[in-house]
Amino acid sequence: MNEELAAALAVVQRDLRATCAVQPIVREELDFDDAPLVVLYEADGSGVGVSVPEEQDAAEQLASLAEQVKDWAVEALASQLLPATWPECPHHPASHPLDAEVAEGVAVWSCPRTRRVVAPVGTLAELGRAGGGRRRGVSS
């Protein structure tokens, strides 16, 4: 796994571990061109490859990867018949997930409705667990 992808994935996984009821099985594989690829698998064996564009800066790479992991998590939650909203917007609970984007040179989670920044990617645990203080998809 290249260094940029490994670093970005470690940051996004902090948010997953802190706030999401599903966790990926992460495997390094080779794509069709024998290039290194990271695949996020669900327990049922389905998976999706994730990557970071090398031409982007670190913040853009992190935001791009966070969006890819968000897409994986939403699908994984839905496949387990759990509420499929991760990371949940604290301003609009049970409504929509946050978007990952770059704001002022930092990869952040923001509300897709208001564009209000909620937290830097990788710091959801520091917010008291986004989504009402619990892991999304797990009853309190």
Short mmCIF file of C-alpha atoms in Angstrom, two decimals:
data_model
loop_
_atom_site.label_atom_id
_atom_site.label_comp_id
_atom_site.label_asym_id
_atom_site.label_seq_id
_atom_site.Cartn_x
_atom_site.Cartn_y
_atom_site.Cartn_z
CA MET A 1 0.00 0.00 0.00
CA ASN A 2 1.45 3.37 -0.89
CA GLU A 3 2.25 5.75 1.96
CA GLU A 4 -0.40 8.31 1.05
CA LEU A 5 -3.17 5.72 0.98
CA ALA A 6 -2.00 4.08 4.21
CA ALA A 7 -1.88 7.42 6.05
CA ALA A 8 -5.29 8.55 4.77
CA LEU A 9 -6.91 5.19 5.53
CA ALA A 10 -5.59 5.25 9.11
CA VAL A 11 -7.21 8.65 9.65
CA VAL A 12 -10.59 7.64 8.21
CA GLN A 13 -10.55 4.36 10.15
CA ARG A 14 -10.37 6.39 13.40
CA ASP A 15 -13.78 7.84 12.51
CA LEU A 16 -15.15 4.42 11.54
CA ARG A 17 -13.98 2.78 14.77
CA ALA A 18 -15.42 5.58 16.88
CA THR A 19 -18.78 6.07 15.21
CA CYS A 20 -19.78 3.21 12.92
CA ALA A 21 -21.33 -0.15 13.73
CA VAL A 22 -19.63 -1.88 10.79
CA GLN A 23 -15.90 -2.25 10.28
CA PRO A 24 -14.17 -3.29 7.08
CA ILE A 25 -11.81 -6.16 6.58
CA VAL A 26 -8.95 -4.35 4.83
CA ARG A 27 -6.85 -6.27 2.32
CA GLU A 28 -4.11 -5.26 -0.06
CA GLU A 29 -4.55 -6.78 -3.50
CA LEU A 30 -3.52 -6.17 -7.10
CA ASP A 31 -5.81 -4.58 -9.67
CA PHE A 32 -6.19 -5.66 -13.30
CA ASP A 33 -2.90 -3.97 -14.19
CA ASP A 34 -1.08 -5.56 -11.24
CA ALA A 35 -1.01 -2.22 -9.44
CA PRO A 36 -1.48 -2.26 -5.65
CA LEU A 37 -5.07 -1.81 -4.52
CA VAL A 38 -6.74 -1.70 -1.13
CA VAL A 39 -10.12 -3.43 -0.84
CA LEU A 40 -12.63 -2.93 1.96
CA TYR A 41 -14.59 -6.13 2.53
CA GLU A 42 -17.77 -6.83 4.42
CA ALA A 43 -18.17 -10.01 6.45
CA ASP A 44 -20.23 -11.50 3.60
CA GLY A 45 -17.24 -11.28 1.24
CA SER A 46 -18.41 -8.34 -0.85
CA GLY A 47 -15.86 -5.60 -1.23
CA VAL A 48 -14.92 -2.34 -2.88
CA GLY A 49 -11.53 -1.02 -3.90
CA VAL A 50 -10.40 2.37 -2.60
CA SER A 51 -7.61 4.62 -3.73
CA VAL A 52 -6.24 8.13 -3.59
CA PRO A 53 -5.34 10.09 -6.71
CA GLU A 54 -1.60 10.76 -6.60
CA GLU A 55 -1.97 14.14 -8.32
CA GLN A 56 -3.99 15.55 -5.40
CA ASP A 57 -2.55 17.12 -2.26
CA ALA A 58 -2.86 15.35 1.10
CA ALA A 59 -6.10 17.10 2.15
CA GLU A 60 -7.80 16.31 -1.16
CA GLN A 61 -6.60 12.69 -0.96
CA LEU A 62 -7.99 12.34 2.56
CA ALA A 63 -11.36 13.85 1.61
CA SER A 64 -11.57 11.63 -1.48
CA LEU A 65 -10.81 8.50 0.54
CA ALA A 66 -13.25 9.52 3.30
CA GLU A 67 -16.03 9.75 0.68
CA GLN A 68 -15.14 6.30 -0.65
CA VAL A 69 -15.14 4.81 2.85
CA LYS A 70 -18.44 6.57 3.61
CA ASP A 71 -19.97 4.93 0.53
CA TRP A 72 -18.67 1.53 1.69
CA ALA A 73 -20.03 2.07 5.23
CA VAL A 74 -23.50 3.13 4.04
CA GLU A 75 -23.75 0.01 1.88
CA ALA A 76 -22.40 -2.23 4.67
CA LEU A 77 -24.87 -0.80 7.18
CA ALA A 78 -27.76 -1.28 4.76
CA SER A 79 -26.75 -4.88 4.06
CA GLN A 80 -26.98 -5.57 7.79
CA LEU A 81 -30.38 -3.84 7.95
CA LEU A 82 -28.99 -1.07 10.14
CA PRO A 83 -29.67 2.66 9.67
CA ALA A 84 -27.54 3.48 6.64
CA THR A 85 -26.38 6.98 7.53
CA TRP A 86 -22.68 7.35 8.27
CA PRO A 87 -21.29 9.59 9.50
CA GLU A 88 -24.56 10.99 10.71
CA CYS A 89 -25.02 14.74 10.53
CA PRO A 90 -25.37 15.98 14.12
CA HIS A 91 -27.40 18.97 12.90
CA HIS A 92 -29.96 16.78 11.09
CA PRO A 93 -30.10 13.42 12.96
CA ALA A 94 -31.51 10.38 11.14
CA SER A 95 -31.52 12.42 7.95
CA HIS A 96 -28.28 12.26 5.97
CA PRO A 97 -24.58 11.48 6.22
CA LEU A 98 -21.92 14.14 6.31
CA ASP A 99 -19.87 14.90 3.21
CA ALA A 100 -16.08 14.87 3.14
CA GLU A 101 -14.55 17.90 1.46
CA VAL A 102 -11.62 20.27 1.75
CA ALA A 103 -12.15 23.55 3.59
CA GLU A 104 -9.28 25.99 4.05
CA GLY A 105 -6.78 23.28 3.16
CA VAL A 106 -8.13 20.70 5.63
CA ALA A 107 -10.18 17.56 4.93
CA VAL A 108 -13.41 17.97 6.89
CA TRP A 109 -16.81 16.41 7.42
CA SER A 110 -19.55 18.92 6.63
CA CYS A 111 -23.33 19.04 6.40
CA PRO A 112 -24.40 18.62 2.76
CA ARG A 113 -27.41 20.91 3.32
CA THR A 114 -25.76 23.86 5.04
CA ARG A 115 -22.08 23.22 4.10
CA ARG A 116 -21.33 23.87 7.79
CA VAL A 117 -18.10 22.14 8.86
CA VAL A 118 -18.68 19.61 11.63
CA ALA A 119 -15.16 18.28 12.23
CA PRO A 120 -11.88 17.50 10.55
CA VAL A 121 -11.81 13.98 9.09
CA GLY A 122 -10.38 11.64 11.72
CA THR A 123 -11.72 13.53 14.75
CA LEU A 124 -15.33 12.37 15.06
CA ALA A 125 -14.55 10.59 18.33
CA GLU A 126 -13.52 13.92 19.81
CA LEU A 127 -17.03 15.27 19.16
CA GLY A 128 -18.47 12.91 21.74
CA ARG A 129 -19.19 10.35 19.05
CA ALA A 130 -21.03 11.96 16.17
CA GLY A 131 -24.56 10.75 15.80
CA GLY A 132 -25.84 11.36 19.30
CA GLY A 133 -22.96 9.86 21.22
CA ARG A 134 -23.33 6.34 19.87
CA ARG A 135 -22.08 4.15 17.11
CA ARG A 136 -24.33 4.61 14.08
CA GLY A 137 -26.51 1.58 13.67
CA VAL A 138 -26.25 0.47 17.28
CA SER A 139 -29.09 1.08 19.71
CA SER A 140 -28.23 2.94 22.89
#
